Short mmCIF file of N, CA and C in Angstrom, two decimals:
data_model
loop_
_atom_site.label_atom_id
_atom_site.label_comp_id
_atom_site.label_asym_id
_atom_site.label_seq_id
_atom_site.Cartn_x
_atom_site.Cartn_y
_atom_site.Cartn_z
N MET A 1 -3.11 -12.74 92.07
CA MET A 1 -3.12 -12.00 90.85
C MET A 1 -1.97 -11.02 90.80
N ALA A 2 -1.36 -10.80 91.81
CA ALA A 2 -0.24 -9.87 91.83
C ALA A 2 0.90 -10.37 90.98
N VAL A 3 1.00 -11.67 90.90
CA VAL A 3 2.08 -12.25 90.10
C VAL A 3 1.80 -12.03 88.62
N SER A 4 0.60 -12.22 88.18
CA SER A 4 0.28 -12.08 86.77
C SER A 4 0.37 -10.63 86.32
N GLU A 5 0.02 -9.69 87.20
CA GLU A 5 0.14 -8.28 86.84
C GLU A 5 1.58 -7.87 86.71
N SER A 6 2.41 -8.39 87.55
CA SER A 6 3.82 -8.03 87.47
C SER A 6 4.46 -8.64 86.23
N ALA A 7 3.93 -9.79 85.79
CA ALA A 7 4.48 -10.41 84.58
C ALA A 7 4.06 -9.62 83.33
N GLU A 8 2.87 -9.05 83.40
CA GLU A 8 2.41 -8.27 82.26
C GLU A 8 3.15 -6.95 82.18
N ARG A 9 3.58 -6.41 83.29
CA ARG A 9 4.26 -5.13 83.30
C ARG A 9 5.77 -5.27 83.23
N SER A 10 6.23 -6.36 82.88
CA SER A 10 7.68 -6.55 82.85
C SER A 10 8.28 -5.73 81.71
N PRO A 11 9.50 -5.30 81.85
CA PRO A 11 10.13 -4.44 80.84
C PRO A 11 10.30 -5.15 79.51
N LYS A 12 10.37 -6.47 79.48
CA LYS A 12 10.55 -7.17 78.22
C LYS A 12 9.30 -7.04 77.35
N SER A 13 8.11 -7.09 77.95
CA SER A 13 6.90 -7.05 77.16
C SER A 13 6.53 -5.62 76.76
N GLU A 14 6.94 -4.62 77.47
CA GLU A 14 6.58 -3.25 77.15
C GLU A 14 7.55 -2.61 76.17
N ALA A 15 8.69 -3.14 75.95
CA ALA A 15 9.67 -2.53 75.05
C ALA A 15 9.19 -2.70 73.61
N PRO A 16 9.21 -1.65 72.81
CA PRO A 16 8.77 -1.75 71.42
C PRO A 16 9.76 -2.58 70.61
N LYS A 17 9.21 -3.33 69.61
CA LYS A 17 10.08 -4.15 68.76
C LYS A 17 10.69 -3.24 67.70
N SER A 18 11.96 -3.29 67.55
CA SER A 18 12.64 -2.47 66.55
C SER A 18 13.16 -3.39 65.45
N GLU A 19 13.06 -2.94 64.20
CA GLU A 19 13.53 -3.74 63.09
C GLU A 19 15.00 -3.51 62.87
N ALA A 20 15.49 -2.40 63.31
CA ALA A 20 16.92 -2.13 63.17
C ALA A 20 17.66 -2.83 64.28
N PRO A 21 18.80 -3.36 63.98
CA PRO A 21 19.55 -4.05 65.03
C PRO A 21 20.04 -3.05 66.08
N GLY A 22 20.16 -3.53 67.26
CA GLY A 22 20.61 -2.68 68.36
C GLY A 22 22.10 -2.41 68.27
N PRO A 23 22.60 -1.61 69.20
CA PRO A 23 24.00 -1.26 69.14
C PRO A 23 24.91 -2.46 69.36
N GLY A 24 24.43 -3.46 69.97
CA GLY A 24 25.28 -4.62 70.23
C GLY A 24 25.18 -5.65 69.11
N ALA A 25 24.20 -5.53 68.18
CA ALA A 25 24.01 -6.53 67.12
C ALA A 25 25.03 -6.30 66.03
N SER A 26 25.39 -7.37 65.32
CA SER A 26 26.43 -7.28 64.31
C SER A 26 25.89 -7.01 62.91
N GLY A 27 24.59 -7.14 62.58
CA GLY A 27 24.04 -6.91 61.24
C GLY A 27 22.60 -7.36 61.18
N PRO A 28 22.07 -7.44 59.97
CA PRO A 28 20.68 -7.85 59.82
C PRO A 28 20.48 -9.30 60.24
N THR A 29 19.31 -9.56 60.69
CA THR A 29 19.00 -10.91 61.15
C THR A 29 18.71 -11.80 59.96
N GLY A 30 18.50 -13.06 60.20
CA GLY A 30 18.25 -14.04 59.14
C GLY A 30 16.95 -13.75 58.39
N ALA A 31 15.91 -13.30 59.09
CA ALA A 31 14.63 -13.00 58.46
C ALA A 31 14.77 -11.81 57.52
N ASP A 32 15.54 -10.80 57.94
CA ASP A 32 15.76 -9.63 57.08
C ASP A 32 16.53 -10.01 55.83
N LEU A 33 17.52 -10.85 55.97
CA LEU A 33 18.29 -11.31 54.81
C LEU A 33 17.41 -12.11 53.85
N ALA A 34 16.52 -12.92 54.38
CA ALA A 34 15.63 -13.72 53.54
C ALA A 34 14.67 -12.84 52.77
N ARG A 35 14.14 -11.79 53.44
CA ARG A 35 13.22 -10.87 52.77
C ARG A 35 13.91 -10.14 51.62
N SER A 36 15.11 -9.64 51.84
CA SER A 36 15.82 -8.91 50.79
C SER A 36 16.20 -9.84 49.64
N ALA A 37 16.57 -11.09 49.93
CA ALA A 37 16.89 -12.05 48.88
C ALA A 37 15.64 -12.39 48.07
N LEU A 38 14.50 -12.49 48.74
CA LEU A 38 13.25 -12.78 48.05
C LEU A 38 12.87 -11.61 47.12
N ARG A 39 13.04 -10.38 47.62
CA ARG A 39 12.75 -9.21 46.78
C ARG A 39 13.64 -9.19 45.55
N ALA A 40 14.91 -9.47 45.69
CA ALA A 40 15.84 -9.48 44.57
C ALA A 40 15.49 -10.58 43.57
N ALA A 41 15.11 -11.76 44.06
CA ALA A 41 14.74 -12.86 43.18
C ALA A 41 13.47 -12.54 42.39
N ARG A 42 12.51 -11.89 43.06
CA ARG A 42 11.28 -11.49 42.37
C ARG A 42 11.58 -10.45 41.28
N ALA A 43 12.43 -9.51 41.55
CA ALA A 43 12.79 -8.49 40.55
C ALA A 43 13.48 -9.12 39.34
N GLN A 44 14.38 -10.08 39.59
CA GLN A 44 15.06 -10.77 38.49
C GLN A 44 14.07 -11.59 37.66
N ALA A 45 13.14 -12.27 38.34
CA ALA A 45 12.14 -13.06 37.62
C ALA A 45 11.23 -12.17 36.79
N ARG A 46 10.86 -11.02 37.32
CA ARG A 46 10.02 -10.07 36.59
C ARG A 46 10.76 -9.57 35.34
N GLN A 47 12.05 -9.28 35.50
CA GLN A 47 12.85 -8.80 34.37
C GLN A 47 12.97 -9.89 33.30
N ARG A 48 13.24 -11.14 33.71
CA ARG A 48 13.32 -12.23 32.74
C ARG A 48 11.97 -12.46 32.07
N GLY A 49 10.89 -12.33 32.80
CA GLY A 49 9.55 -12.49 32.22
C GLY A 49 9.27 -11.43 31.16
N GLU A 50 9.69 -10.19 31.43
CA GLU A 50 9.51 -9.13 30.45
C GLU A 50 10.33 -9.40 29.19
N GLN A 51 11.55 -9.91 29.36
CA GLN A 51 12.38 -10.22 28.20
C GLN A 51 11.74 -11.33 27.36
N VAL A 52 11.20 -12.35 27.99
CA VAL A 52 10.55 -13.44 27.28
C VAL A 52 9.32 -12.92 26.55
N ARG A 53 8.54 -12.07 27.20
CA ARG A 53 7.35 -11.49 26.58
C ARG A 53 7.72 -10.64 25.38
N GLU A 54 8.79 -9.83 25.49
CA GLU A 54 9.24 -9.02 24.37
C GLU A 54 9.67 -9.89 23.19
N LYS A 55 10.33 -11.00 23.46
CA LYS A 55 10.74 -11.90 22.39
C LYS A 55 9.53 -12.51 21.70
N ARG A 56 8.52 -12.90 22.49
CA ARG A 56 7.31 -13.45 21.90
C ARG A 56 6.61 -12.42 21.03
N GLU A 57 6.51 -11.18 21.51
CA GLU A 57 5.87 -10.12 20.73
C GLU A 57 6.64 -9.85 19.44
N ALA A 58 7.96 -9.85 19.54
CA ALA A 58 8.78 -9.61 18.35
C ALA A 58 8.57 -10.73 17.34
N LYS A 59 8.47 -11.94 17.79
CA LYS A 59 8.26 -13.08 16.90
C LYS A 59 6.86 -13.02 16.30
N ARG A 60 5.90 -12.64 17.09
CA ARG A 60 4.52 -12.57 16.63
C ARG A 60 4.35 -11.49 15.58
N HIS A 61 5.07 -10.38 15.69
CA HIS A 61 4.92 -9.27 14.75
C HIS A 61 5.89 -9.34 13.60
N GLY A 62 6.54 -10.45 13.37
CA GLY A 62 7.34 -10.64 12.18
C GLY A 62 8.76 -10.14 12.26
N LEU A 63 9.28 -9.89 13.41
CA LEU A 63 10.64 -9.43 13.51
C LEU A 63 11.64 -10.57 13.41
N ARG A 64 11.15 -11.79 13.49
CA ARG A 64 12.01 -12.96 13.36
C ARG A 64 11.41 -13.90 12.34
N SER A 65 12.25 -14.65 11.72
CA SER A 65 11.79 -15.61 10.75
C SER A 65 11.50 -16.93 11.45
N GLY A 66 10.57 -17.67 10.91
CA GLY A 66 10.23 -18.95 11.51
C GLY A 66 9.66 -19.88 10.46
N ALA A 67 9.02 -20.92 10.91
CA ALA A 67 8.47 -21.91 10.01
C ALA A 67 7.23 -21.39 9.29
N ARG A 68 6.51 -20.48 9.88
CA ARG A 68 5.29 -19.96 9.26
C ARG A 68 5.63 -18.79 8.35
N SER A 69 4.76 -18.55 7.35
CA SER A 69 5.01 -17.47 6.40
C SER A 69 4.67 -16.12 7.04
N ASP A 70 5.40 -15.13 6.62
CA ASP A 70 5.12 -13.76 7.05
C ASP A 70 5.33 -12.83 5.86
N GLY A 71 5.28 -11.56 6.07
CA GLY A 71 5.36 -10.58 5.00
C GLY A 71 6.70 -10.49 4.31
N ARG A 72 7.72 -11.11 4.89
CA ARG A 72 9.06 -11.03 4.31
C ARG A 72 9.39 -12.20 3.41
N ASP A 73 8.52 -13.18 3.33
CA ASP A 73 8.79 -14.36 2.51
C ASP A 73 8.71 -14.01 1.03
N PRO A 74 9.48 -14.71 0.19
CA PRO A 74 9.41 -14.45 -1.24
C PRO A 74 8.05 -14.84 -1.81
N VAL A 75 7.56 -14.03 -2.75
CA VAL A 75 6.28 -14.29 -3.41
C VAL A 75 6.50 -14.20 -4.91
N PRO A 76 5.64 -14.82 -5.70
CA PRO A 76 5.76 -14.70 -7.16
C PRO A 76 5.63 -13.24 -7.61
N LEU A 77 6.26 -12.94 -8.74
CA LEU A 77 6.29 -11.56 -9.23
C LEU A 77 4.88 -11.04 -9.51
N GLY A 78 4.03 -11.87 -10.09
CA GLY A 78 2.67 -11.43 -10.39
C GLY A 78 1.89 -11.07 -9.14
N ALA A 79 2.04 -11.86 -8.08
CA ALA A 79 1.35 -11.57 -6.83
C ALA A 79 1.88 -10.29 -6.19
N ALA A 80 3.20 -10.09 -6.27
CA ALA A 80 3.78 -8.87 -5.71
C ALA A 80 3.30 -7.64 -6.47
N LEU A 81 3.21 -7.74 -7.80
CA LEU A 81 2.72 -6.60 -8.59
C LEU A 81 1.25 -6.33 -8.32
N ASN A 82 0.45 -7.38 -8.20
CA ASN A 82 -0.97 -7.18 -7.88
C ASN A 82 -1.15 -6.51 -6.52
N ARG A 83 -0.36 -6.92 -5.54
CA ARG A 83 -0.44 -6.30 -4.22
C ARG A 83 -0.03 -4.82 -4.28
N LEU A 84 1.01 -4.52 -5.06
CA LEU A 84 1.45 -3.13 -5.22
C LEU A 84 0.38 -2.29 -5.90
N LEU A 85 -0.23 -2.82 -6.96
CA LEU A 85 -1.28 -2.08 -7.66
C LEU A 85 -2.47 -1.81 -6.74
N THR A 86 -2.82 -2.79 -5.92
CA THR A 86 -3.95 -2.62 -5.01
C THR A 86 -3.63 -1.61 -3.92
N GLU A 87 -2.42 -1.68 -3.36
CA GLU A 87 -2.05 -0.76 -2.28
C GLU A 87 -1.99 0.68 -2.76
N ARG A 88 -1.51 0.90 -3.98
CA ARG A 88 -1.36 2.26 -4.51
C ARG A 88 -2.59 2.78 -5.23
N GLY A 89 -3.57 1.91 -5.52
CA GLY A 89 -4.78 2.34 -6.21
C GLY A 89 -4.57 2.53 -7.71
N TRP A 90 -3.72 1.72 -8.30
CA TRP A 90 -3.40 1.84 -9.71
C TRP A 90 -4.12 0.81 -10.56
N GLU A 91 -5.20 0.20 -10.09
CA GLU A 91 -5.85 -0.87 -10.84
C GLU A 91 -6.37 -0.40 -12.18
N SER A 92 -7.11 0.74 -12.20
CA SER A 92 -7.70 1.19 -13.46
C SER A 92 -6.63 1.66 -14.43
N SER A 93 -5.59 2.32 -13.94
CA SER A 93 -4.51 2.76 -14.84
C SER A 93 -3.80 1.56 -15.45
N ALA A 94 -3.57 0.54 -14.67
CA ALA A 94 -2.92 -0.67 -15.18
C ALA A 94 -3.82 -1.39 -16.17
N ALA A 95 -5.13 -1.40 -15.91
CA ALA A 95 -6.06 -2.05 -16.83
C ALA A 95 -6.08 -1.33 -18.17
N VAL A 96 -6.09 0.00 -18.14
CA VAL A 96 -6.08 0.76 -19.39
C VAL A 96 -4.74 0.59 -20.09
N GLY A 97 -3.67 0.50 -19.36
CA GLY A 97 -2.37 0.22 -19.97
C GLY A 97 -2.37 -1.14 -20.64
N GLY A 98 -3.06 -2.10 -20.04
CA GLY A 98 -3.19 -3.41 -20.66
C GLY A 98 -3.99 -3.34 -21.95
N VAL A 99 -4.97 -2.45 -22.01
CA VAL A 99 -5.76 -2.28 -23.24
C VAL A 99 -4.86 -1.75 -24.35
N MET A 100 -3.98 -0.84 -23.99
CA MET A 100 -3.10 -0.30 -25.02
C MET A 100 -2.16 -1.37 -25.56
N GLY A 101 -1.80 -2.33 -24.73
CA GLY A 101 -0.97 -3.43 -25.19
C GLY A 101 -1.76 -4.48 -25.95
N ARG A 102 -3.04 -4.66 -25.62
CA ARG A 102 -3.89 -5.66 -26.28
C ARG A 102 -4.85 -5.04 -27.28
N TRP A 103 -4.56 -3.87 -27.77
CA TRP A 103 -5.44 -3.14 -28.68
C TRP A 103 -5.84 -3.97 -29.90
N PRO A 104 -4.92 -4.65 -30.59
CA PRO A 104 -5.34 -5.44 -31.76
C PRO A 104 -6.32 -6.57 -31.41
N GLN A 105 -6.20 -7.20 -30.24
CA GLN A 105 -7.12 -8.28 -29.87
C GLN A 105 -8.50 -7.72 -29.53
N ILE A 106 -8.57 -6.50 -29.01
CA ILE A 106 -9.85 -5.94 -28.58
C ILE A 106 -10.64 -5.39 -29.77
N VAL A 107 -9.98 -4.60 -30.64
CA VAL A 107 -10.71 -3.95 -31.73
C VAL A 107 -10.62 -4.70 -33.04
N GLY A 108 -9.70 -5.61 -33.18
CA GLY A 108 -9.53 -6.35 -34.42
C GLY A 108 -8.33 -5.83 -35.19
N PRO A 109 -7.79 -6.66 -36.08
CA PRO A 109 -6.57 -6.27 -36.78
C PRO A 109 -6.76 -5.14 -37.79
N ASP A 110 -7.94 -5.03 -38.42
CA ASP A 110 -8.15 -3.97 -39.41
C ASP A 110 -8.13 -2.58 -38.77
N ILE A 111 -8.89 -2.43 -37.70
CA ILE A 111 -8.93 -1.12 -37.02
C ILE A 111 -7.58 -0.84 -36.37
N ALA A 112 -6.96 -1.85 -35.78
CA ALA A 112 -5.67 -1.65 -35.10
C ALA A 112 -4.58 -1.24 -36.07
N ALA A 113 -4.69 -1.63 -37.33
CA ALA A 113 -3.68 -1.25 -38.32
C ALA A 113 -3.74 0.24 -38.64
N HIS A 114 -4.89 0.87 -38.44
CA HIS A 114 -5.05 2.28 -38.82
C HIS A 114 -5.32 3.22 -37.65
N CYS A 115 -5.66 2.69 -36.47
CA CYS A 115 -5.97 3.51 -35.30
C CYS A 115 -5.25 2.94 -34.08
N HIS A 116 -4.74 3.82 -33.23
CA HIS A 116 -4.07 3.36 -32.00
C HIS A 116 -4.40 4.31 -30.85
N PRO A 117 -4.52 3.76 -29.63
CA PRO A 117 -4.81 4.63 -28.48
C PRO A 117 -3.58 5.47 -28.14
N SER A 118 -3.80 6.74 -27.88
CA SER A 118 -2.67 7.62 -27.58
C SER A 118 -2.63 8.05 -26.12
N SER A 119 -3.80 8.24 -25.47
CA SER A 119 -3.78 8.65 -24.05
C SER A 119 -5.10 8.27 -23.40
N TYR A 120 -5.08 8.33 -22.07
CA TYR A 120 -6.27 8.04 -21.28
C TYR A 120 -6.34 9.03 -20.13
N ASP A 121 -7.47 9.70 -19.99
CA ASP A 121 -7.70 10.63 -18.88
C ASP A 121 -8.55 9.91 -17.84
N GLU A 122 -7.91 9.56 -16.72
CA GLU A 122 -8.59 8.75 -15.71
C GLU A 122 -9.70 9.52 -15.01
N ALA A 123 -9.50 10.83 -14.81
CA ALA A 123 -10.52 11.61 -14.10
C ALA A 123 -11.81 11.71 -14.91
N ALA A 124 -11.70 11.91 -16.23
CA ALA A 124 -12.89 12.04 -17.06
C ALA A 124 -13.28 10.73 -17.72
N ALA A 125 -12.45 9.68 -17.60
CA ALA A 125 -12.67 8.36 -18.21
C ALA A 125 -12.79 8.48 -19.72
N VAL A 126 -11.85 9.22 -20.34
CA VAL A 126 -11.86 9.45 -21.77
C VAL A 126 -10.62 8.80 -22.38
N LEU A 127 -10.83 7.93 -23.37
CA LEU A 127 -9.75 7.31 -24.11
C LEU A 127 -9.59 8.06 -25.43
N THR A 128 -8.38 8.55 -25.70
CA THR A 128 -8.10 9.26 -26.94
C THR A 128 -7.45 8.31 -27.92
N VAL A 129 -8.01 8.26 -29.15
CA VAL A 129 -7.52 7.36 -30.19
C VAL A 129 -7.09 8.20 -31.38
N GLN A 130 -5.89 7.93 -31.90
CA GLN A 130 -5.34 8.64 -33.06
C GLN A 130 -5.49 7.75 -34.29
N CYS A 131 -6.05 8.28 -35.36
CA CYS A 131 -6.21 7.53 -36.61
C CYS A 131 -5.27 8.09 -37.67
N ASP A 132 -4.90 7.24 -38.66
CA ASP A 132 -3.95 7.69 -39.67
C ASP A 132 -4.60 8.33 -40.89
N SER A 133 -5.94 8.32 -40.97
CA SER A 133 -6.62 9.02 -42.06
C SER A 133 -7.98 9.50 -41.56
N THR A 134 -8.53 10.47 -42.26
CA THR A 134 -9.83 11.00 -41.87
C THR A 134 -10.93 9.97 -42.09
N ALA A 135 -10.77 9.09 -43.07
CA ALA A 135 -11.77 8.05 -43.33
C ALA A 135 -11.83 7.09 -42.14
N TRP A 136 -10.69 6.69 -41.62
CA TRP A 136 -10.69 5.80 -40.46
C TRP A 136 -11.18 6.53 -39.21
N ALA A 137 -10.91 7.81 -39.08
CA ALA A 137 -11.42 8.58 -37.94
C ALA A 137 -12.94 8.62 -37.97
N THR A 138 -13.52 8.82 -39.17
CA THR A 138 -14.98 8.83 -39.30
C THR A 138 -15.55 7.46 -38.98
N GLN A 139 -14.91 6.41 -39.49
CA GLN A 139 -15.37 5.04 -39.22
C GLN A 139 -15.34 4.74 -37.72
N LEU A 140 -14.28 5.17 -37.05
CA LEU A 140 -14.17 4.90 -35.62
C LEU A 140 -15.19 5.71 -34.82
N ARG A 141 -15.52 6.90 -35.28
CA ARG A 141 -16.57 7.67 -34.59
C ARG A 141 -17.91 6.95 -34.68
N TRP A 142 -18.19 6.29 -35.82
CA TRP A 142 -19.41 5.52 -35.97
C TRP A 142 -19.41 4.30 -35.06
N LEU A 143 -18.24 3.71 -34.83
CA LEU A 143 -18.13 2.51 -34.00
C LEU A 143 -17.84 2.80 -32.53
N ALA A 144 -17.82 4.05 -32.15
CA ALA A 144 -17.39 4.44 -30.79
C ALA A 144 -18.26 3.82 -29.71
N ARG A 145 -19.57 3.79 -29.91
CA ARG A 145 -20.47 3.25 -28.88
C ARG A 145 -20.20 1.76 -28.65
N GLN A 146 -20.03 1.01 -29.73
CA GLN A 146 -19.73 -0.42 -29.60
C GLN A 146 -18.36 -0.64 -28.96
N LEU A 147 -17.41 0.21 -29.33
CA LEU A 147 -16.06 0.09 -28.79
C LEU A 147 -16.03 0.39 -27.29
N VAL A 148 -16.81 1.39 -26.85
CA VAL A 148 -16.89 1.69 -25.41
C VAL A 148 -17.49 0.51 -24.66
N ALA A 149 -18.52 -0.12 -25.21
CA ALA A 149 -19.13 -1.28 -24.56
C ALA A 149 -18.13 -2.42 -24.45
N ARG A 150 -17.36 -2.67 -25.49
CA ARG A 150 -16.38 -3.76 -25.47
C ARG A 150 -15.26 -3.46 -24.46
N LEU A 151 -14.80 -2.22 -24.43
CA LEU A 151 -13.74 -1.84 -23.48
C LEU A 151 -14.23 -1.97 -22.04
N ASN A 152 -15.45 -1.54 -21.76
CA ASN A 152 -15.99 -1.66 -20.40
C ASN A 152 -16.22 -3.12 -20.03
N HIS A 153 -16.52 -3.97 -21.00
CA HIS A 153 -16.64 -5.39 -20.72
C HIS A 153 -15.28 -5.98 -20.34
N GLU A 154 -14.23 -5.53 -21.00
CA GLU A 154 -12.87 -6.02 -20.73
C GLU A 154 -12.31 -5.46 -19.42
N LEU A 155 -12.56 -4.17 -19.15
CA LEU A 155 -11.92 -3.47 -18.03
C LEU A 155 -12.77 -3.34 -16.78
N GLY A 156 -14.06 -3.42 -16.93
CA GLY A 156 -14.95 -3.17 -15.80
C GLY A 156 -15.84 -1.98 -16.13
N HIS A 157 -17.03 -2.00 -15.59
CA HIS A 157 -18.03 -0.99 -15.92
C HIS A 157 -17.58 0.42 -15.51
N GLY A 158 -17.71 1.37 -16.43
CA GLY A 158 -17.41 2.76 -16.15
C GLY A 158 -15.96 3.16 -16.30
N THR A 159 -15.10 2.25 -16.74
CA THR A 159 -13.69 2.61 -16.90
C THR A 159 -13.51 3.58 -18.04
N VAL A 160 -14.19 3.36 -19.16
CA VAL A 160 -14.15 4.26 -20.31
C VAL A 160 -15.57 4.74 -20.57
N LYS A 161 -15.78 6.06 -20.51
CA LYS A 161 -17.11 6.62 -20.77
C LYS A 161 -17.23 7.11 -22.21
N THR A 162 -16.19 7.74 -22.71
CA THR A 162 -16.22 8.24 -24.08
C THR A 162 -14.89 7.98 -24.75
N ILE A 163 -14.94 7.96 -26.08
CA ILE A 163 -13.73 7.83 -26.89
C ILE A 163 -13.60 9.11 -27.70
N LYS A 164 -12.45 9.73 -27.60
CA LYS A 164 -12.16 10.94 -28.38
C LYS A 164 -11.31 10.51 -29.57
N VAL A 165 -11.83 10.71 -30.77
CA VAL A 165 -11.16 10.26 -31.98
C VAL A 165 -10.48 11.45 -32.62
N LEU A 166 -9.18 11.31 -32.88
CA LEU A 166 -8.40 12.35 -33.54
C LEU A 166 -8.01 11.88 -34.93
N GLY A 167 -8.09 12.78 -35.89
CA GLY A 167 -7.68 12.47 -37.26
C GLY A 167 -6.17 12.59 -37.39
N PRO A 168 -5.69 12.49 -38.62
CA PRO A 168 -4.25 12.59 -38.84
C PRO A 168 -3.75 13.99 -38.52
N ALA A 169 -2.56 14.06 -38.04
CA ALA A 169 -1.96 15.35 -37.71
C ALA A 169 -1.39 15.97 -38.97
N ALA A 170 -1.63 17.25 -39.16
CA ALA A 170 -1.09 17.96 -40.32
C ALA A 170 0.40 18.18 -40.12
N PRO A 171 1.15 18.23 -41.20
CA PRO A 171 2.58 18.49 -41.05
C PRO A 171 2.81 19.88 -40.47
N ALA A 172 3.93 20.06 -39.84
CA ALA A 172 4.25 21.35 -39.23
C ALA A 172 4.41 22.42 -40.30
N ARG A 173 3.94 23.59 -40.00
CA ARG A 173 4.06 24.70 -40.95
C ARG A 173 5.49 25.21 -40.94
N GLY A 174 6.07 25.21 -42.10
CA GLY A 174 7.42 25.71 -42.20
C GLY A 174 7.43 27.06 -42.90
N TYR A 175 8.01 28.01 -42.30
CA TYR A 175 8.11 29.34 -42.89
C TYR A 175 9.52 29.49 -43.45
N GLY A 176 9.61 29.62 -44.74
CA GLY A 176 10.91 29.77 -45.37
C GLY A 176 10.96 31.04 -46.20
N ARG A 177 12.08 31.21 -46.90
CA ARG A 177 12.23 32.41 -47.72
C ARG A 177 11.33 32.36 -48.93
N LEU A 178 11.17 31.19 -49.52
CA LEU A 178 10.37 31.05 -50.72
C LEU A 178 8.95 30.66 -50.33
N ARG A 179 8.10 31.66 -50.23
CA ARG A 179 6.74 31.41 -49.81
C ARG A 179 5.81 32.27 -50.63
N ALA A 180 4.70 31.69 -51.09
CA ALA A 180 3.76 32.47 -51.90
C ALA A 180 2.99 33.42 -50.99
N PRO A 181 2.82 34.66 -51.39
CA PRO A 181 2.06 35.60 -50.55
C PRO A 181 0.60 35.17 -50.42
N GLY A 182 0.07 35.21 -49.19
CA GLY A 182 -1.30 34.82 -48.91
C GLY A 182 -1.50 33.33 -48.75
N SER A 183 -0.45 32.57 -48.79
CA SER A 183 -0.56 31.12 -48.65
C SER A 183 -0.80 30.77 -47.18
N LYS A 184 -1.57 29.73 -46.97
CA LYS A 184 -1.85 29.28 -45.60
C LYS A 184 -1.09 28.00 -45.31
N GLY A 185 -0.10 27.67 -46.05
CA GLY A 185 0.70 26.49 -45.80
C GLY A 185 0.12 25.27 -46.46
N PRO A 186 0.41 24.08 -45.91
CA PRO A 186 -0.03 22.85 -46.55
C PRO A 186 -1.53 22.64 -46.53
N GLY A 187 -2.26 23.42 -45.77
CA GLY A 187 -3.71 23.23 -45.68
C GLY A 187 -4.46 23.86 -46.83
N ASP A 188 -3.86 24.72 -47.66
CA ASP A 188 -4.62 25.38 -48.72
C ASP A 188 -4.46 24.71 -50.08
N THR A 189 -3.74 23.63 -50.10
CA THR A 189 -3.61 22.89 -51.36
C THR A 189 -4.42 21.62 -51.31
N TRP A 190 -4.79 21.15 -52.47
CA TRP A 190 -5.56 19.91 -52.51
C TRP A 190 -4.62 18.77 -52.76
N GLY A 191 -4.79 17.67 -51.99
CA GLY A 191 -4.03 16.47 -52.28
C GLY A 191 -3.16 16.12 -51.20
#
């Protein structure tokens, strides 16, 4: 057993393994070169993988054009306007604007010849109608309930709650040099 003990205690087996080359070595060994080359190849592959993933994400989110449709494709004008109205919340205002354009079809040609919508208050849902004579203003006040029902049928329930009917506007009061004392202008004469 003396031989085996001396073999175990030999200086070759007790010397610690060093990864750095000794003073007589000329550079890194083949295994060290392979490890560093493998690390560099993995880093390059990781970088290329990230670039490919970024390209896929860019394509998926519409940054590139392709065979499939995306948000940048041309659309018909009507569809683009409908999307804009929906995004901005202008549906009711546009509907009421359409009523002002289709007024003769909604109320009929007789009423449309003498009365026209002048404004719409969206917060109070009030449509203001201007008439050209007091007789037509009175007639429209009598028909207001039916007119509100027809407008809500055309525009959607609750778009118009009341109709404010205005009579003809009086001419502007002109103050001149020749004026009768105590006169109230065009309102104090008959006719």
